[in-house]
CSV table of C-alpha atoms in Angstrom, one decimal:
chain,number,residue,atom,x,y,z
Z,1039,UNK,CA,-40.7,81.8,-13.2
Z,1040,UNK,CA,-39.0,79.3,-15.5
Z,1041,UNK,CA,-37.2,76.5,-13.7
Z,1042,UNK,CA,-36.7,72.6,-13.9
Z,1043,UNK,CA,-37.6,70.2,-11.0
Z,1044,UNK,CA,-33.9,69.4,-10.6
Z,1045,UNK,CA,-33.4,72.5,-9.6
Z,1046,UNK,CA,-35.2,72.1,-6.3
Z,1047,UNK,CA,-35.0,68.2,-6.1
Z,1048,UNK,CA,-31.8,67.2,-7.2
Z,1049,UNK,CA,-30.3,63.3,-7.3
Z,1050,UNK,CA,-28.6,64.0,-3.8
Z,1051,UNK,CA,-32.4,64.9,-2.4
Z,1052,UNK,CA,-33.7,61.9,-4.2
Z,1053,UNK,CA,-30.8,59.3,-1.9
Z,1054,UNK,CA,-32.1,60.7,1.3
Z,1055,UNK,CA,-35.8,60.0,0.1
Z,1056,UNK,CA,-34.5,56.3,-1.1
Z,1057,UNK,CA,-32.5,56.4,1.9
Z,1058,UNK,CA,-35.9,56.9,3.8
Z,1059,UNK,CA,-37.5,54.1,1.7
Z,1060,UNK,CA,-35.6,51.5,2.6
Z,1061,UNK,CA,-35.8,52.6,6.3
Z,1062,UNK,CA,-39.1,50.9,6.3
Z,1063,UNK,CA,-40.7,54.0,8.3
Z,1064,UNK,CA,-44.1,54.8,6.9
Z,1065,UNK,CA,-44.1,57.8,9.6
Z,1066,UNK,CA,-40.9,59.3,8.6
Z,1067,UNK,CA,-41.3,58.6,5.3
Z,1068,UNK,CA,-44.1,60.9,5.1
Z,1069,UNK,CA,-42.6,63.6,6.6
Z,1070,UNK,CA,-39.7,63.5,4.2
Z,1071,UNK,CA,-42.6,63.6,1.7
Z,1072,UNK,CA,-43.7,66.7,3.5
Z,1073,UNK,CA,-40.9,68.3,3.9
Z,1074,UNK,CA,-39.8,67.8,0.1
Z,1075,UNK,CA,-42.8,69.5,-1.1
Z,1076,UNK,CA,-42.9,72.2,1.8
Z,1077,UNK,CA,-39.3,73.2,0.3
Z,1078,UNK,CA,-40.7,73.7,-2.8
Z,1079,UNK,CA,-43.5,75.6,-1.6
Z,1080,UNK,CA,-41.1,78.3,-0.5
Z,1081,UNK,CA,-40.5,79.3,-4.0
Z,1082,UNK,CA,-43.8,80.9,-4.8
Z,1083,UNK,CA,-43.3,82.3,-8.2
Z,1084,UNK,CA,-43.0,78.6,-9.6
Z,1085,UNK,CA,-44.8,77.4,-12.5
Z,1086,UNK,CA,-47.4,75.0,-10.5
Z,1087,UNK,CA,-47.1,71.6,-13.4
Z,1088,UNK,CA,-43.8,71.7,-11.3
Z,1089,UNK,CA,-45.4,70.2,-8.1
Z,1090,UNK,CA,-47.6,67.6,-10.6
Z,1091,UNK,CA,-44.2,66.3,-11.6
Z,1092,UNK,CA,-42.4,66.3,-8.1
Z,1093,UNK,CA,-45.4,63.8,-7.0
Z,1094,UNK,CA,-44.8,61.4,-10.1
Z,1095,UNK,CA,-41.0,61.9,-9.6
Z,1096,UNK,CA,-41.5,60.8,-5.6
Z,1097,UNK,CA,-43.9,58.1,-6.6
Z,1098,UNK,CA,-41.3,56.4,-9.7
Z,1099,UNK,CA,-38.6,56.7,-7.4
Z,1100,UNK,CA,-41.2,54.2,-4.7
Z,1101,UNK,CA,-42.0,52.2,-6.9
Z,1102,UNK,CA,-38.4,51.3,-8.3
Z,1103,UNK,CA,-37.1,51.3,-5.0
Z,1104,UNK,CA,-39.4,49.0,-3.2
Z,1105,UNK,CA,-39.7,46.6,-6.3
Z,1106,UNK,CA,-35.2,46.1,-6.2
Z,1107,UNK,CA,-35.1,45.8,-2.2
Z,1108,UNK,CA,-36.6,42.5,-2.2
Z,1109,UNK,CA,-37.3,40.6,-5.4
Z,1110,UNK,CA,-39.0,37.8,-3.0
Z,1111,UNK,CA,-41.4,40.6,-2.0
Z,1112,UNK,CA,-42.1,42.3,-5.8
Z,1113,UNK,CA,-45.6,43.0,-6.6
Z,1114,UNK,CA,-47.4,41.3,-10.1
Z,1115,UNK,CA,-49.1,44.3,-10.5
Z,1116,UNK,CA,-47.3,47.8,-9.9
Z,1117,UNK,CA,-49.2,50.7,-8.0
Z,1118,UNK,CA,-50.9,53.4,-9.9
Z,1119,UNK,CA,-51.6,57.2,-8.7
Z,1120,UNK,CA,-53.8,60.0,-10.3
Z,1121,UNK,CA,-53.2,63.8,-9.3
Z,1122,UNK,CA,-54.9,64.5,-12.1
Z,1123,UNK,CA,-57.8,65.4,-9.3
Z,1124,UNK,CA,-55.7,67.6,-6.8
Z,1125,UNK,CA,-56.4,71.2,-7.2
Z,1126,UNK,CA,-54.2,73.2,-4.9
Z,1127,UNK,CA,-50.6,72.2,-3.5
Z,1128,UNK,CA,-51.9,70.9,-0.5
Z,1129,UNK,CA,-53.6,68.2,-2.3
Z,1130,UNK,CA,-50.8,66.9,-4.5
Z,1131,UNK,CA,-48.6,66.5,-1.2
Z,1132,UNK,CA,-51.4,64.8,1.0
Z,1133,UNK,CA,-52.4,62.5,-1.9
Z,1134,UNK,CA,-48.8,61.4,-2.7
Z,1135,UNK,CA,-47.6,61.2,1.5
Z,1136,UNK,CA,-50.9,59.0,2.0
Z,1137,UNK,CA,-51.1,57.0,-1.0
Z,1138,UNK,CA,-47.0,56.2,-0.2
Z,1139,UNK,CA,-47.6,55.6,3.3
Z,1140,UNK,CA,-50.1,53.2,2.9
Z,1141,UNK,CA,-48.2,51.4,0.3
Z,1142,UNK,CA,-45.4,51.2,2.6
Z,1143,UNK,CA,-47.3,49.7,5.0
Z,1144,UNK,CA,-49.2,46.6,3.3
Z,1145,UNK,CA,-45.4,46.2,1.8
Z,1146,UNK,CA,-44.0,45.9,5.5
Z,1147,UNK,CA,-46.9,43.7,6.3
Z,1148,UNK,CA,-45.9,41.5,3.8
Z,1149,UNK,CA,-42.3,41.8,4.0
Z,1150,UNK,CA,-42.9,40.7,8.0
Z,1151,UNK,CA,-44.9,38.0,7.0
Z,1152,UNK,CA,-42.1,36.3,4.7
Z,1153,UNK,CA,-38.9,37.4,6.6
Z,1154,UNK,CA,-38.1,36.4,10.6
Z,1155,UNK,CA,-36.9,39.0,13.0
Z,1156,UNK,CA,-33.2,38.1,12.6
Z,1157,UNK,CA,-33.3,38.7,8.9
Z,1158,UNK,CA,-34.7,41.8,9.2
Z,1159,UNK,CA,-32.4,42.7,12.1
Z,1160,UNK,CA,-29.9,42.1,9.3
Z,1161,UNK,CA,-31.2,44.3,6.4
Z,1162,UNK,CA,-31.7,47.1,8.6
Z,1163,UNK,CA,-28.5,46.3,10.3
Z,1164,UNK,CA,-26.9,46.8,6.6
Z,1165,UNK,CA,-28.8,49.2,5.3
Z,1166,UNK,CA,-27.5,51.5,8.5
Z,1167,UNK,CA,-23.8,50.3,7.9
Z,1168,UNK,CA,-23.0,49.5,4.3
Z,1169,UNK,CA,-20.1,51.7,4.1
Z,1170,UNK,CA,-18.4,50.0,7.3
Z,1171,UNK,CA,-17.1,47.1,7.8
Z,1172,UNK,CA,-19.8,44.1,8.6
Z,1173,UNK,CA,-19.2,40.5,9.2
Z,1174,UNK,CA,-21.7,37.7,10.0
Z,1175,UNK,CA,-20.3,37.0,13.4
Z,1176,UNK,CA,-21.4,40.5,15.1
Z,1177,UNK,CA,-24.6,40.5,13.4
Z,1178,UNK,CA,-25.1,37.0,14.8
Z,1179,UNK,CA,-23.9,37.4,18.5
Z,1180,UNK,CA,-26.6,40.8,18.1
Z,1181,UNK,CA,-29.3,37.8,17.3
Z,1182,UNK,CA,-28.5,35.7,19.6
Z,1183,UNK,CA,-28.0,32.9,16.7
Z,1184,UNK,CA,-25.2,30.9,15.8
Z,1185,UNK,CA,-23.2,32.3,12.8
Z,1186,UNK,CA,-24.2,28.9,10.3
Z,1187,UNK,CA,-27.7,28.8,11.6
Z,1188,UNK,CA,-28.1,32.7,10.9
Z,1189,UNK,CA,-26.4,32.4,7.2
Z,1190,UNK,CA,-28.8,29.8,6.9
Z,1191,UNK,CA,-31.6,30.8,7.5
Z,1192,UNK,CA,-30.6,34.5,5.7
Z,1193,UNK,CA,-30.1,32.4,2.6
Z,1194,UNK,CA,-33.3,30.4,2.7
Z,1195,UNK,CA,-35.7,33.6,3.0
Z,1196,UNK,CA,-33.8,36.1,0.8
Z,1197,UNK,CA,-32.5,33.7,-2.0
Z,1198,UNK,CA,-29.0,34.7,-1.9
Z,1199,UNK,CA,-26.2,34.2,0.8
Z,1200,UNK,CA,-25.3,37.0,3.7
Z,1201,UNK,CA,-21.9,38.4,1.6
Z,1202,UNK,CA,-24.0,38.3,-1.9
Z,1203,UNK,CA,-26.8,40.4,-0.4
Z,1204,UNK,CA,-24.1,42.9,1.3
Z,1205,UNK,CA,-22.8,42.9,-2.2
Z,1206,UNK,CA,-25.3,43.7,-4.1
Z,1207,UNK,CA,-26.9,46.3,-1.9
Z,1208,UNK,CA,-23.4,48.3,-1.5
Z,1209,UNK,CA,-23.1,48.2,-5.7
Z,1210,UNK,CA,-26.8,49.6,-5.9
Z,1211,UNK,CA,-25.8,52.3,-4.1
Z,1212,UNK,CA,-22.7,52.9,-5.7
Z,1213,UNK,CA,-25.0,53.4,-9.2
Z,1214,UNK,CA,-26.8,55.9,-7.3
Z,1215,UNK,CA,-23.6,58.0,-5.7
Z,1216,UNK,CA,-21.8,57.5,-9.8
Z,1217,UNK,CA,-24.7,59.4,-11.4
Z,1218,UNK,CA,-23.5,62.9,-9.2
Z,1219,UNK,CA,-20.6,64.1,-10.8
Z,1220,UNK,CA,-18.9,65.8,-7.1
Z,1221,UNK,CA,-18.0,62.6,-5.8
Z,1222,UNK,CA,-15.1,60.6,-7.9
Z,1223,UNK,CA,-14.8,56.3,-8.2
Z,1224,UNK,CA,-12.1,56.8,-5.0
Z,1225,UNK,CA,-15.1,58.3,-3.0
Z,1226,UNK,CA,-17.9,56.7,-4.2
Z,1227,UNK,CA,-15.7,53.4,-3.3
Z,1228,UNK,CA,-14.9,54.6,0.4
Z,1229,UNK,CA,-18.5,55.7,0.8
Z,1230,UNK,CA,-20.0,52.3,0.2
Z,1231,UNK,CA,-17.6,50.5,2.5
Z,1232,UNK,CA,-14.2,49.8,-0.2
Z,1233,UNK,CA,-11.4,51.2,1.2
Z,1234,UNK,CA,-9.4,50.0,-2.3
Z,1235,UNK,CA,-10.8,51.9,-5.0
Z,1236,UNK,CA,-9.1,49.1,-7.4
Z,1237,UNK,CA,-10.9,46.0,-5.6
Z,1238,UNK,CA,-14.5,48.3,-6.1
Z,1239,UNK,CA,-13.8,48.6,-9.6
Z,1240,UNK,CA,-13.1,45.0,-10.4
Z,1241,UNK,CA,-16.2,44.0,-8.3
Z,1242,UNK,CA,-18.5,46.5,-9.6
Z,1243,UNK,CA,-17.5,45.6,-13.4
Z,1244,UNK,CA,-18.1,41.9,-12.3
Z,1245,UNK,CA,-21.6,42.6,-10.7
Z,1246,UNK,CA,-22.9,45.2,-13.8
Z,1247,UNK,CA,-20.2,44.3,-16.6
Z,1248,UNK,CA,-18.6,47.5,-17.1
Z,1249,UNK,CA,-16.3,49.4,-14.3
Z,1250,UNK,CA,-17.4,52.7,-12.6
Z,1251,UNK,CA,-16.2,55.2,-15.2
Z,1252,UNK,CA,-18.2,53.6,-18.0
Z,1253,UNK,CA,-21.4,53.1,-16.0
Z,1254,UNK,CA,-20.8,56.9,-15.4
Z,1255,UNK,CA,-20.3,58.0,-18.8
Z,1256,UNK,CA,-23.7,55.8,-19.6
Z,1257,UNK,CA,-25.7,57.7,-16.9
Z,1258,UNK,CA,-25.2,60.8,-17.1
């Protein structure tokens, strides 16, 4: 039958796999590799080049995701995979889960090696709160650090101060949430953590240099 690979994998399903990303997970994020594909599989009447391009769609979406979490952290050389060698459905999924676990992996060994255990207590701490309310304090008293020595030390080893980061990583999302046209700027702005869709707006357009609507209007 004749359908498109946003059919079954649509932005929405391509957050929660980002989402699983930046969870740092290698288990979980092969299961949401598995499961992705295994949905897909339900629908047997599909043209198979379907499943070629779900692999390189999963493996683009990696690649860009692990290469804006941590610009410290960004690779010289990006990762290459061939499916061109997979002959059943089985093997596309096992090639793509494995290959992207494994890169996972040597990027968590590396992101361990140039990060301490407070400031990756505070990504993940972010990454699981963004759309509430987060101040240095808690996230200190947490650590068991001193609110200046933990900005500190943030700063030093991610290159950017503790409110710049939270910024940043809330306005990312934001790009992702403004390409889906079900959620308005209002939402989108309450879902990242801005209760005042007007303050969003004016820091988006100073982070990206256009406001929400035009970055829509771009995107979609």
């Amino acid at each position: 039958e004749n359908h498109t690979l946003d059919e079954f994998f649509s932005d929405k399903s391509e957050r929660l796999f980002v989402n699983t990303i930046e969870a740092l997970d290698p288990y979980k994020l092969k299961q949401n590799i598995h499961a992705i594909f295994d949905n897909l599989y339900m629908n047997d009447r599909l043209n198979p080049i379907l499943y070629f391009e779900l692999g390189e769609r999963l493996f683009r979406s990696f690649v860009n995701t692990i290469q804006d979490m941590n610009h410290k952290n960004r690779r010289r050389d990006s990762p290459e995979i061939d499916l061109s060698g997979c002959w059943s459905i089985t093997g596309i999924r096992n090639t793509v889960s494995d290959y992207l676990e494994a890169e996972l992996r040597e990027y968590l060994e590396s992101y361990k090696m140039q990060t301490s255990a407070p400031v990756r207590f505070t990504i993940k701490y972010i990454g699981e709160n963004y759309d509430t309310s987060i101040n240095l304090e808690q996230i200190a008293e947490l650590v068991n650090l001193s609110p200046v020595y933990l900005s500190i030390t943030f700063k030093k080893e991610m290159g950017m101060n503790f409110s710049d980061y939270i910024i940043n990583y809330r306005i990312d999302i934001a790009k992702k949430l403004l390409k889906d046209i079900q959620y308005n700027v209002s939402q989108v702005s309450e879902m990242i953590g801005y209760s005042d869709p007007k303050y969003f707006s004016k820091l988006f357009k100073k982070r990206v240099g256009i406001n929400p609507i035009e970055y829509r209007k771009i995107h979609l």
